[in-house]
Amino acid sequence: MAALCSRRCFYVVRQPHIILRINNRWQSAVASPQMQDFLNGAPHRKHPGVTALKSVSLPEELQRAALTVIHEAAVKQLAEKAHRLTNFLWSRQRQPEDLALRKKAVALEKTFWEKEKESGRDGDPYLLKTEIQKMVLSELKKTTYHWTPLRYSDDVAMVYLAARVAGGYAAVRRVLNEIKKRDPSFSPRSLLDFGSGVGTVLWAAHTLWGDSLGEAVCVDSSGAMNSLAERLLRGGSETGDPTIKQAYFRQFLPVTPKVQFDLVVSAFSLSELPTLKERKDTIHTLWRKTQSYLVLVENGTKDGHQILMEARDTLLTEEDKVTFDSRRASVFAPCPHQLTCPKLKRHTQLPCNFPQPYQPLPLRGSGDRDIEKFSYLVLARAGQGAGQEAGSDWARLTGPVLRRSRHVHCDLCFSDGELRRVIVTAHRHGRDLYRCARRSHWGDRLPIILQEDPAPAE
């Protein structure tokens, strides 16, 4: 235990007629008298902290429509193009900011000047300065990511459909499913989808909330994407009746700033905005339009995670100059805290991401099962779900569960904003928590909470 905690700790585990004192900083929720029934009668494999879905498949109507339009389009070398597009989107980084480039150029110039001094080479100072400037430019070109906007023509939109519809749907479905599970009273009547693409957010929301979802506004700057999304709603035809009613497609966000939507989603879209300022302005705009929940999803890469952390800091720490709804933002998921992401504080800065198995479209070259790795952030208006939910401070699994004989290794993010590895056993934490841990998966929450030390006696 010395490797797990630098100070003395004890777990307080209450069972009938048994009190075990093992650790004094954390405790299992079952140790708390008010949380004795945390399972609420559910089996251990379906405990309240489960968020991971076993395997996600597309709705039959969406899969049938997607296959129809793909076969009709008859895009040459579709499998190869889909594979290349997938790799391109996964490796996409943020466009370097001008200030960062200038700092990098200054550091490179300083390094090259130091090397010249060490070499002792003499020469015309002007020519030497010109040579070093050329070396700096050359090094910047080699080491700087060259960001370019992605234009979605009809053909590219069709390739995107084949490459990303199943994986994108799986990630969004899992995130929205967590909202529904943790806040069962929430039933959105309106949806705003920014960067809607082929409409996977709309389909996922309709799958979970059905016809209670009324108006849906889907915004994408690509006319080709909007046309394709509408066609999918019509079963792959141009004139059929839409499967989901009251869905409207636009190329720009609604102008009226006072109109709000119960659920606002941006999935894999912030990474398509070139500058930090544009991303911040967009986040402020989306938050103004949020009535209850704002959902952000990006690729589970280092850049995807950091884009979400930019958005998180923007809404939690910066004041919006235009305010129509004074309710503050709070983090609903995945973080059990409102503090800086502990993964950003580590030297490696590994992304906080989560895997979701899914069934890809049955196309040539695709397998029966794939895994979508994504990062996400759900922000709630104050008083909406997060603050009222029992167990909102439960720890989150940030890696795979390592199951061993009679014990389980769990990498957890705690409500104090720290990452810890906890070894869960039936003896230390109680049989229920141990069984829940064994049946949990990466991304689930576990009822292990921080126990504050009692105040010293006067």
Tab-separated table of C-alpha atoms in Angstrom, residues 13-405:
chain	number	residue	atom	x	y	z
A	13	VAL	CA	-16.239	-0.822	5.380
A	14	ARG	CA	-19.508	-1.438	7.152
A	15	GLN	CA	-20.990	-4.883	6.963
A	16	PRO	CA	-23.381	-6.590	9.404
A	17	HIS	CA	-21.608	-6.518	12.792
A	18	ILE	CA	-18.194	-5.860	11.114
A	19	ILE	CA	-16.172	-2.646	10.887
A	20	LEU	CA	-12.772	-2.844	9.188
A	21	ARG	CA	-10.442	0.194	9.339
A	22	ILE	CA	-7.936	0.044	6.534
A	23	ASN	CA	-7.529	3.445	4.919
A	24	ASN	CA	-8.371	6.985	6.050
A	25	ARG	CA	-8.494	9.037	2.887
A	26	TRP	CA	-10.814	7.128	0.597
A	27	GLN	CA	-13.731	4.869	1.338
A	28	SER	CA	-16.142	2.730	-0.604
A	29	ALA	CA	-19.631	4.131	-0.915
A	30	VAL	CA	-20.985	1.025	0.783
A	31	ALA	CA	-19.082	2.142	3.853
A	32	SER	CA	-21.275	5.197	4.159
A	33	PRO	CA	-24.533	4.478	6.032
A	34	GLN	CA	-26.564	6.678	3.650
A	35	MET	CA	-25.252	4.673	0.661
A	36	GLN	CA	-25.728	1.145	1.968
A	37	ASP	CA	-28.167	0.361	-0.871
A	38	PHE	CA	-26.098	1.802	-3.713
A	39	LEU	CA	-27.026	-1.155	-5.952
A	40	ASN	CA	-30.759	-0.375	-5.641
A	41	GLY	CA	-31.492	-4.043	-6.217
A	42	ALA	CA	-29.533	-4.162	-9.487
A	43	PRO	CA	-27.150	-7.067	-10.230
A	44	HIS	CA	-23.454	-6.313	-9.881
A	45	ARG	CA	-22.866	-6.353	-13.653
A	46	LYS	CA	-25.482	-3.572	-14.001
A	47	HIS	CA	-24.562	-1.436	-11.014
A	48	PRO	CA	-25.443	2.304	-11.195
A	49	GLY	CA	-21.929	3.296	-12.256
A	50	VAL	CA	-21.953	1.305	-15.502
A	51	THR	CA	-21.721	3.561	-18.559
A	52	ALA	CA	-19.910	1.347	-21.079
A	53	LEU	CA	-22.130	-0.409	-23.625
A	54	LYS	CA	-21.247	-3.940	-24.713
A	55	SER	CA	-21.411	-3.325	-28.453
A	56	VAL	CA	-23.295	-0.673	-30.384
A	57	SER	CA	-24.952	-1.339	-33.712
A	58	LEU	CA	-26.577	1.188	-36.014
A	59	PRO	CA	-30.391	1.447	-36.061
A	60	GLU	CA	-31.744	-0.823	-38.786
A	61	GLU	CA	-33.281	2.091	-40.704
A	62	LEU	CA	-30.000	4.030	-40.694
A	63	GLN	CA	-27.883	1.037	-41.725
A	64	ARG	CA	-30.269	0.109	-44.508
A	65	ALA	CA	-30.354	3.697	-45.799
A	66	ALA	CA	-26.558	4.033	-45.597
A	67	LEU	CA	-25.995	0.832	-47.570
A	68	THR	CA	-28.550	1.948	-50.157
A	69	VAL	CA	-26.898	5.311	-50.886
A	70	ILE	CA	-23.377	3.822	-50.814
A	71	HIS	CA	-24.240	1.108	-53.337
A	72	GLU	CA	-26.051	3.596	-55.579
A	73	ALA	CA	-23.094	6.003	-55.506
A	74	ALA	CA	-20.693	3.204	-56.545
A	75	VAL	CA	-17.610	5.140	-55.433
A	76	LYS	CA	-14.469	3.537	-56.851
A	77	GLN	CA	-11.989	2.124	-54.329
A	78	LEU	CA	-14.362	3.038	-51.495
A	79	ALA	CA	-12.696	0.794	-48.891
A	80	GLU	CA	-9.230	2.252	-49.536
A	81	LYS	CA	-10.535	5.837	-49.515
A	82	ALA	CA	-12.480	5.216	-46.298
A	83	HIS	CA	-9.357	3.820	-44.652
A	84	ARG	CA	-7.254	6.818	-45.704
A	85	LEU	CA	-9.913	9.282	-44.507
A	86	THR	CA	-10.155	7.504	-41.146
A	87	ASN	CA	-6.390	7.735	-40.661
A	88	PHE	CA	-6.371	11.382	-41.726
A	89	LEU	CA	-9.122	12.347	-39.269
A	90	TRP	CA	-7.501	10.388	-36.430
A	91	SER	CA	-4.111	12.025	-36.956
A	92	ARG	CA	-5.622	15.528	-37.272
A	93	GLN	CA	-4.091	18.119	-34.954
A	94	ARG	CA	-4.913	21.672	-34.024
A	95	GLN	CA	-3.546	24.422	-36.217
A	96	PRO	CA	-0.497	25.913	-34.473
A	97	GLU	CA	-1.198	29.350	-32.992
A	98	ASP	CA	0.910	32.293	-34.185
A	99	LEU	CA	2.234	32.993	-30.680
A	100	ALA	CA	3.356	29.379	-30.252
A	101	LEU	CA	5.120	29.462	-33.626
A	102	ARG	CA	6.955	32.680	-32.727
A	103	LYS	CA	8.122	31.199	-29.409
A	104	LYS	CA	9.303	28.076	-31.186
A	105	ALA	CA	11.157	30.143	-33.798
A	106	VAL	CA	12.901	32.204	-31.090
A	107	ALA	CA	13.950	29.026	-29.246
A	108	LEU	CA	15.298	27.476	-32.456
A	109	GLU	CA	17.228	30.636	-33.348
A	110	LYS	CA	18.795	30.712	-29.881
A	111	THR	CA	19.816	27.054	-30.209
A	112	PHE	CA	21.404	27.594	-33.631
A	113	TRP	CA	23.317	30.676	-32.404
A	114	GLU	CA	24.686	28.692	-29.452
A	115	LYS	CA	25.858	25.944	-31.808
A	116	GLU	CA	27.609	28.521	-33.981
A	117	LYS	CA	29.391	29.997	-30.970
A	118	GLU	CA	30.505	26.537	-29.854
A	119	SER	CA	31.854	25.749	-33.332
A	120	GLY	CA	33.963	28.922	-33.261
A	121	ARG	CA	33.277	29.600	-36.950
A	122	ASP	CA	34.041	33.150	-38.118
A	123	GLY	CA	32.234	34.959	-40.881
A	124	ASP	CA	30.135	37.906	-41.938
A	125	PRO	CA	27.555	38.451	-39.124
A	126	TYR	CA	24.887	39.460	-41.651
A	127	LEU	CA	25.394	36.327	-43.754
A	128	LEU	CA	25.471	34.190	-40.621
A	129	LYS	CA	22.182	35.714	-39.412
A	130	THR	CA	20.585	35.089	-42.807
A	131	GLU	CA	21.779	31.483	-42.781
A	132	ILE	CA	20.374	30.886	-39.285
A	133	GLN	CA	17.030	32.386	-40.286
A	134	LYS	CA	16.870	29.968	-43.209
A	135	MET	CA	17.696	27.094	-40.870
A	136	VAL	CA	14.897	28.171	-38.505
A	137	LEU	CA	12.361	28.327	-41.341
A	138	SER	CA	13.468	24.948	-42.635
A	139	GLU	CA	13.156	23.359	-39.183
A	140	LEU	CA	9.713	24.913	-38.646
A	141	LYS	CA	8.493	23.486	-41.961
A	142	LYS	CA	9.734	20.030	-40.988
A	143	THR	CA	8.335	19.960	-37.448
A	144	THR	CA	5.128	22.038	-37.658
A	145	TYR	CA	1.790	20.410	-38.426
A	146	HIS	CA	0.331	21.803	-41.648
A	147	TRP	CA	-3.373	22.195	-40.942
A	148	THR	CA	-5.736	22.451	-43.914
A	149	PRO	CA	-9.541	22.716	-43.909
A	150	LEU	CA	-11.399	19.643	-45.088
A	151	ARG	CA	-13.934	20.334	-47.854
A	152	TYR	CA	-16.799	17.841	-48.076
A	153	SER	CA	-17.899	17.390	-51.684
A	154	ASP	CA	-20.535	14.785	-52.613
A	155	ASP	CA	-17.858	12.119	-53.083
A	156	VAL	CA	-15.994	12.945	-49.865
A	157	ALA	CA	-19.278	12.958	-47.939
A	158	MET	CA	-20.014	9.464	-49.260
A	159	VAL	CA	-16.561	8.247	-48.194
A	160	TYR	CA	-17.093	9.829	-44.771
A	161	LEU	CA	-20.395	7.980	-44.452
A	162	ALA	CA	-18.714	4.650	-45.126
A	163	ALA	CA	-15.777	5.423	-42.827
A	164	ARG	CA	-17.330	7.149	-39.830
A	165	VAL	CA	-21.079	6.656	-39.480
A	166	ALA	CA	-20.862	3.548	-37.261
A	167	GLY	CA	-17.970	4.687	-35.052
A	168	GLY	CA	-19.327	8.212	-34.647
A	169	TYR	CA	-22.775	6.881	-33.777
A	170	ALA	CA	-21.306	4.475	-31.178
A	171	ALA	CA	-19.394	7.235	-29.344
A	172	VAL	CA	-22.345	9.640	-29.251
A	173	ARG	CA	-24.788	6.896	-28.285
A	174	ARG	CA	-22.648	5.934	-25.293
A	175	VAL	CA	-22.318	9.524	-24.054
A	176	LEU	CA	-26.022	10.291	-24.419
A	177	ASN	CA	-26.875	6.966	-22.793
A	178	GLU	CA	-24.945	8.072	-19.688
A	179	ILE	CA	-27.055	11.227	-19.456
A	180	LYS	CA	-30.254	9.201	-19.731
A	181	LYS	CA	-29.125	6.700	-17.120
A	182	ARG	CA	-27.904	9.222	-14.568
A	183	ASP	CA	-30.680	11.757	-15.126
A	184	PRO	CA	-33.772	9.668	-16.004
A	185	SER	CA	-36.082	12.668	-15.581
A	186	PHE	CA	-34.370	14.452	-18.466
A	187	SER	CA	-36.236	14.048	-21.751
A	188	PRO	CA	-35.133	16.621	-24.324
A	189	ARG	CA	-37.772	18.233	-26.482
A	190	SER	CA	-35.288	20.143	-28.617
A	191	LEU	CA	-31.833	19.353	-30.009
A	192	LEU	CA	-29.113	21.475	-31.597
A	193	ASP	CA	-26.392	19.511	-33.379
A	194	PHE	CA	-23.389	21.618	-34.384
A	195	GLY	CA	-21.316	20.016	-37.129
A	196	SER	CA	-24.037	17.449	-37.706
A	197	GLY	CA	-22.338	15.624	-40.596
A	198	VAL	CA	-24.431	12.622	-41.652
A	199	GLY	CA	-26.785	13.000	-38.676
A	200	THR	CA	-25.453	10.423	-36.211
A	201	VAL	CA	-26.274	12.635	-33.199
A	202	LEU	CA	-29.892	12.952	-34.316
A	203	TRP	CA	-30.200	9.188	-34.763
A	204	ALA	CA	-28.603	8.477	-31.371
A	205	ALA	CA	-30.876	10.951	-29.569
A	206	HIS	CA	-33.951	9.534	-31.312
A	207	THR	CA	-32.910	5.986	-30.350
A	208	LEU	CA	-32.753	6.953	-26.680
A	209	TRP	CA	-35.662	9.389	-26.314
A	210	GLY	CA	-37.883	8.513	-29.266
A	211	ASP	CA	-40.720	10.803	-30.229
A	212	SER	CA	-40.372	12.888	-27.061
A	213	LEU	CA	-37.589	14.606	-28.990
A	214	GLY	CA	-39.407	17.319	-30.916
A	215	GLU	CA	-37.542	19.916	-32.943
A	216	ALA	CA	-33.999	19.077	-34.033
A	217	VAL	CA	-31.792	21.669	-35.741
A	218	CYS	CA	-28.746	20.180	-37.480
A	219	VAL	CA	-26.040	22.649	-38.496
A	220	ASP	CA	-23.237	21.806	-40.922
A	221	SER	CA	-21.373	24.169	-43.219
A	222	SER	CA	-21.282	21.503	-45.946
A	223	GLY	CA	-24.322	21.447	-48.198
A	224	ALA	CA	-23.311	17.987	-49.429
A	225	MET	CA	-23.349	16.642	-45.860
A	226	ASN	CA	-26.762	18.151	-45.172
A	227	SER	CA	-28.217	16.663	-48.352
A	228	LEU	CA	-26.784	13.241	-47.507
A	229	ALA	CA	-28.108	13.385	-43.924
A	230	GLU	CA	-31.603	14.280	-45.177
A	231	ARG	CA	-31.463	11.437	-47.652
A	232	LEU	CA	-30.571	8.976	-44.896
A	233	LEU	CA	-33.622	10.129	-42.949
A	234	ARG	CA	-35.724	9.289	-46.010
A	235	GLY	CA	-34.444	5.730	-46.162
A	236	GLY	CA	-31.877	6.451	-48.870
A	237	SER	CA	-34.329	7.969	-51.342
A	238	GLU	CA	-34.832	11.569	-52.386
A	239	THR	CA	-38.580	11.741	-51.842
A	240	GLY	CA	-39.535	9.257	-49.099
A	241	ASP	CA	-41.061	10.215	-45.752
A	242	PRO	CA	-38.397	10.983	-43.102
A	243	THR	CA	-37.971	8.453	-40.306
A	244	ILE	CA	-37.470	11.273	-37.809
A	245	LYS	CA	-39.881	14.188	-38.053
A	246	GLN	CA	-39.181	17.869	-37.384
A	247	ALA	CA	-35.504	17.672	-38.281
A	248	TYR	CA	-34.189	20.815	-39.959
A	249	PHE	CA	-30.810	21.182	-41.653
A	250	ARG	CA	-28.973	24.505	-41.788
A	251	GLN	CA	-25.518	25.711	-42.812
A	252	PHE	CA	-25.316	28.328	-40.060
A	253	LEU	CA	-26.231	28.481	-36.376
A	254	PRO	CA	-29.596	30.086	-35.540
A	255	VAL	CA	-29.213	33.860	-35.402
A	256	THR	CA	-31.491	34.529	-32.421
A	257	PRO	CA	-29.244	34.374	-29.337
A	258	LYS	CA	-32.079	33.955	-26.822
A	259	VAL	CA	-33.423	30.680	-28.268
A	260	GLN	CA	-32.212	27.699	-26.217
A	261	PHE	CA	-32.272	23.941	-26.789
A	262	ASP	CA	-32.612	21.262	-24.127
A	263	LEU	CA	-29.671	19.345	-25.566
A	264	VAL	CA	-26.778	20.845	-27.542
A	265	VAL	CA	-24.172	18.542	-29.095
A	266	SER	CA	-20.932	19.080	-31.000
A	267	ALA	CA	-19.387	15.786	-32.106
A	268	PHE	CA	-16.018	15.712	-33.899
A	269	SER	CA	-16.509	19.335	-34.997
A	270	LEU	CA	-14.422	21.626	-32.773
A	271	SER	CA	-11.276	20.106	-34.284
A	272	GLU	CA	-12.370	21.491	-37.661
A	273	LEU	CA	-12.120	25.078	-36.377
A	274	PRO	CA	-8.647	26.484	-37.147
A	275	THR	CA	-7.900	28.809	-34.222
A	276	LEU	CA	-8.314	28.864	-30.466
A	277	LYS	CA	-10.326	32.088	-30.712
A	278	GLU	CA	-12.814	30.504	-33.116
A	279	ARG	CA	-13.180	27.480	-30.853
A	280	LYS	CA	-13.740	29.661	-27.783
A	281	ASP	CA	-16.281	31.860	-29.573
A	282	THR	CA	-18.126	28.763	-30.782
A	283	ILE	CA	-18.157	27.232	-27.285
A	284	HIS	CA	-19.613	30.427	-25.814
A	285	THR	CA	-22.262	30.482	-28.544
A	286	LEU	CA	-23.212	26.839	-27.980
A	287	TRP	CA	-23.395	27.346	-24.220
A	288	ARG	CA	-25.723	30.331	-24.611
A	289	LYS	CA	-28.028	28.063	-26.595
A	290	THR	CA	-27.918	25.316	-23.943
A	291	GLN	CA	-30.938	24.895	-21.707
A	292	SER	CA	-29.819	21.735	-19.870
A	293	TYR	CA	-26.835	19.809	-21.285
A	294	LEU	CA	-23.942	20.617	-23.614
A	295	VAL	CA	-22.208	17.514	-25.027
A	296	LEU	CA	-18.790	17.680	-26.711
A	297	VAL	CA	-17.155	14.648	-28.346
A	298	GLU	CA	-13.788	14.448	-30.109
A	299	ASN	CA	-11.281	11.814	-31.207
A	300	GLY	CA	-9.540	10.130	-28.284
A	301	THR	CA	-6.182	11.619	-29.243
A	302	LYS	CA	-3.966	14.045	-27.350
A	303	ASP	CA	-5.241	16.957	-29.446
A	304	GLY	CA	-8.869	15.834	-29.212
A	305	HIS	CA	-8.640	15.695	-25.424
A	306	GLN	CA	-6.892	19.060	-25.183
A	307	ILE	CA	-9.539	20.695	-27.382
A	308	LEU	CA	-12.145	19.537	-24.865
A	309	MET	CA	-10.057	20.840	-21.963
A	310	GLU	CA	-9.864	24.223	-23.719
A	311	ALA	CA	-13.665	24.226	-23.889
A	312	ARG	CA	-13.927	23.132	-20.251
A	313	ASP	CA	-11.660	25.940	-19.036
A	314	THR	CA	-13.446	28.456	-21.238
A	315	LEU	CA	-16.836	27.806	-19.632
A	316	LEU	CA	-15.667	27.189	-16.073
A	317	THR	CA	-13.175	30.037	-15.691
A	318	GLU	CA	-13.984	32.731	-18.259
A	319	GLU	CA	-16.843	35.193	-18.056
A	320	ASP	CA	-19.133	35.436	-21.071
A	321	LYS	CA	-19.717	39.053	-22.082
A	322	VAL	CA	-23.150	38.157	-23.493
A	323	THR	CA	-25.323	36.433	-20.881
A	324	PHE	CA	-28.988	35.522	-21.209
A	325	ASP	CA	-28.951	32.595	-18.782
A	326	SER	CA	-27.017	33.251	-15.580
A	327	ARG	CA	-26.888	29.590	-14.469
A	328	ARG	CA	-23.268	28.493	-14.285
A	329	ALA	CA	-21.728	25.483	-15.984
A	330	SER	CA	-20.771	22.372	-14.030
A	331	VAL	CA	-19.031	19.213	-15.229
A	332	PHE	CA	-21.461	16.292	-15.462
A	333	ALA	CA	-19.127	13.745	-17.084
A	334	PRO	CA	-16.633	12.213	-17.302
A	335	CYS	CA	-14.830	14.127	-14.528
A	336	PRO	CA	-16.007	13.639	-10.917
A	337	HIS	CA	-14.627	17.120	-10.141
A	338	GLN	CA	-14.411	20.691	-11.464
A	339	LEU	CA	-10.608	20.902	-11.206
A	340	THR	CA	-7.810	20.758	-13.791
A	341	CYS	CA	-7.615	17.412	-15.570
A	342	PRO	CA	-4.955	15.390	-13.709
A	343	LYS	CA	-3.748	13.864	-16.991
A	344	LEU	CA	-2.712	17.329	-18.183
A	345	LYS	CA	-0.599	17.780	-15.049
A	346	ARG	CA	1.512	14.714	-15.865
A	347	HIS	CA	4.646	14.969	-17.967
A	348	THR	CA	3.377	12.512	-20.590
A	349	GLN	CA	-0.007	14.276	-20.896
A	350	LEU	CA	-1.722	11.123	-22.105
A	351	PRO	CA	-5.276	11.802	-23.292
A	352	CYS	CA	-8.290	10.927	-21.190
A	353	ASN	CA	-10.197	8.702	-23.596
A	354	PHE	CA	-12.621	5.789	-23.593
A	355	PRO	CA	-13.185	2.803	-25.909
A	356	GLN	CA	-16.580	1.769	-27.256
A	357	PRO	CA	-16.992	-1.487	-29.234
A	358	TYR	CA	-19.327	-1.274	-32.224
A	359	GLN	CA	-20.407	-3.139	-35.330
A	360	PRO	CA	-19.197	-1.410	-38.517
A	361	LEU	CA	-21.169	-1.207	-41.742
A	362	PRO	CA	-21.066	-4.557	-43.571
A	363	LEU	CA	-18.902	-3.338	-46.435
A	364	ARG	CA	-15.997	-4.978	-48.224
A	365	GLY	CA	-12.918	-4.994	-46.038
A	366	SER	CA	-14.755	-4.294	-42.759
A	367	GLY	CA	-14.765	-6.737	-39.841
A	368	ASP	CA	-17.542	-7.840	-37.537
A	369	ARG	CA	-16.387	-5.667	-34.645
A	370	ASP	CA	-14.348	-2.530	-34.155
A	371	ILE	CA	-13.562	-0.121	-31.314
A	372	GLU	CA	-14.101	3.633	-31.319
A	373	LYS	CA	-11.743	5.473	-28.968
A	374	PHE	CA	-13.064	8.911	-28.090
A	375	SER	CA	-12.864	11.733	-25.550
A	376	TYR	CA	-15.925	13.573	-24.330
A	377	LEU	CA	-17.183	16.292	-22.018
A	378	VAL	CA	-20.712	16.876	-20.730
A	379	LEU	CA	-21.519	20.200	-19.093
A	380	ALA	CA	-24.786	20.850	-17.276
A	381	ARG	CA	-26.549	24.001	-16.248
A	382	ALA	CA	-26.441	24.521	-12.471
A	383	GLY	CA	-29.204	22.480	-10.828
A	384	GLN	CA	-29.562	20.139	-13.799
A	385	GLY	CA	-28.863	16.519	-12.881
A	386	ALA	CA	-25.229	16.814	-11.794
A	387	GLY	CA	-25.727	18.581	-8.494
A	388	GLN	CA	-28.841	16.631	-7.566
A	389	GLU	CA	-27.658	13.160	-8.507
A	390	ALA	CA	-26.643	10.761	-5.736
A	391	GLY	CA	-23.188	9.394	-6.445
A	392	SER	CA	-22.005	12.296	-8.602
A	393	ASP	CA	-18.662	12.150	-6.760
A	394	TRP	CA	-17.984	8.496	-7.536
A	395	ALA	CA	-14.563	7.771	-8.998
A	396	ARG	CA	-14.202	7.149	-12.755
A	397	LEU	CA	-12.209	4.290	-14.288
A	398	THR	CA	-9.600	5.840	-16.592
A	399	GLY	CA	-8.076	2.621	-17.900
A	400	PRO	CA	-8.750	-1.089	-18.312
A	401	VAL	CA	-9.665	-3.069	-15.214
A	402	LEU	CA	-6.934	-5.599	-14.359
A	403	ARG	CA	-8.673	-8.647	-12.882
A	404	ARG	CA	-6.474	-10.891	-10.743
A	405	SER	CA	-7.096	-13.722	-8.326
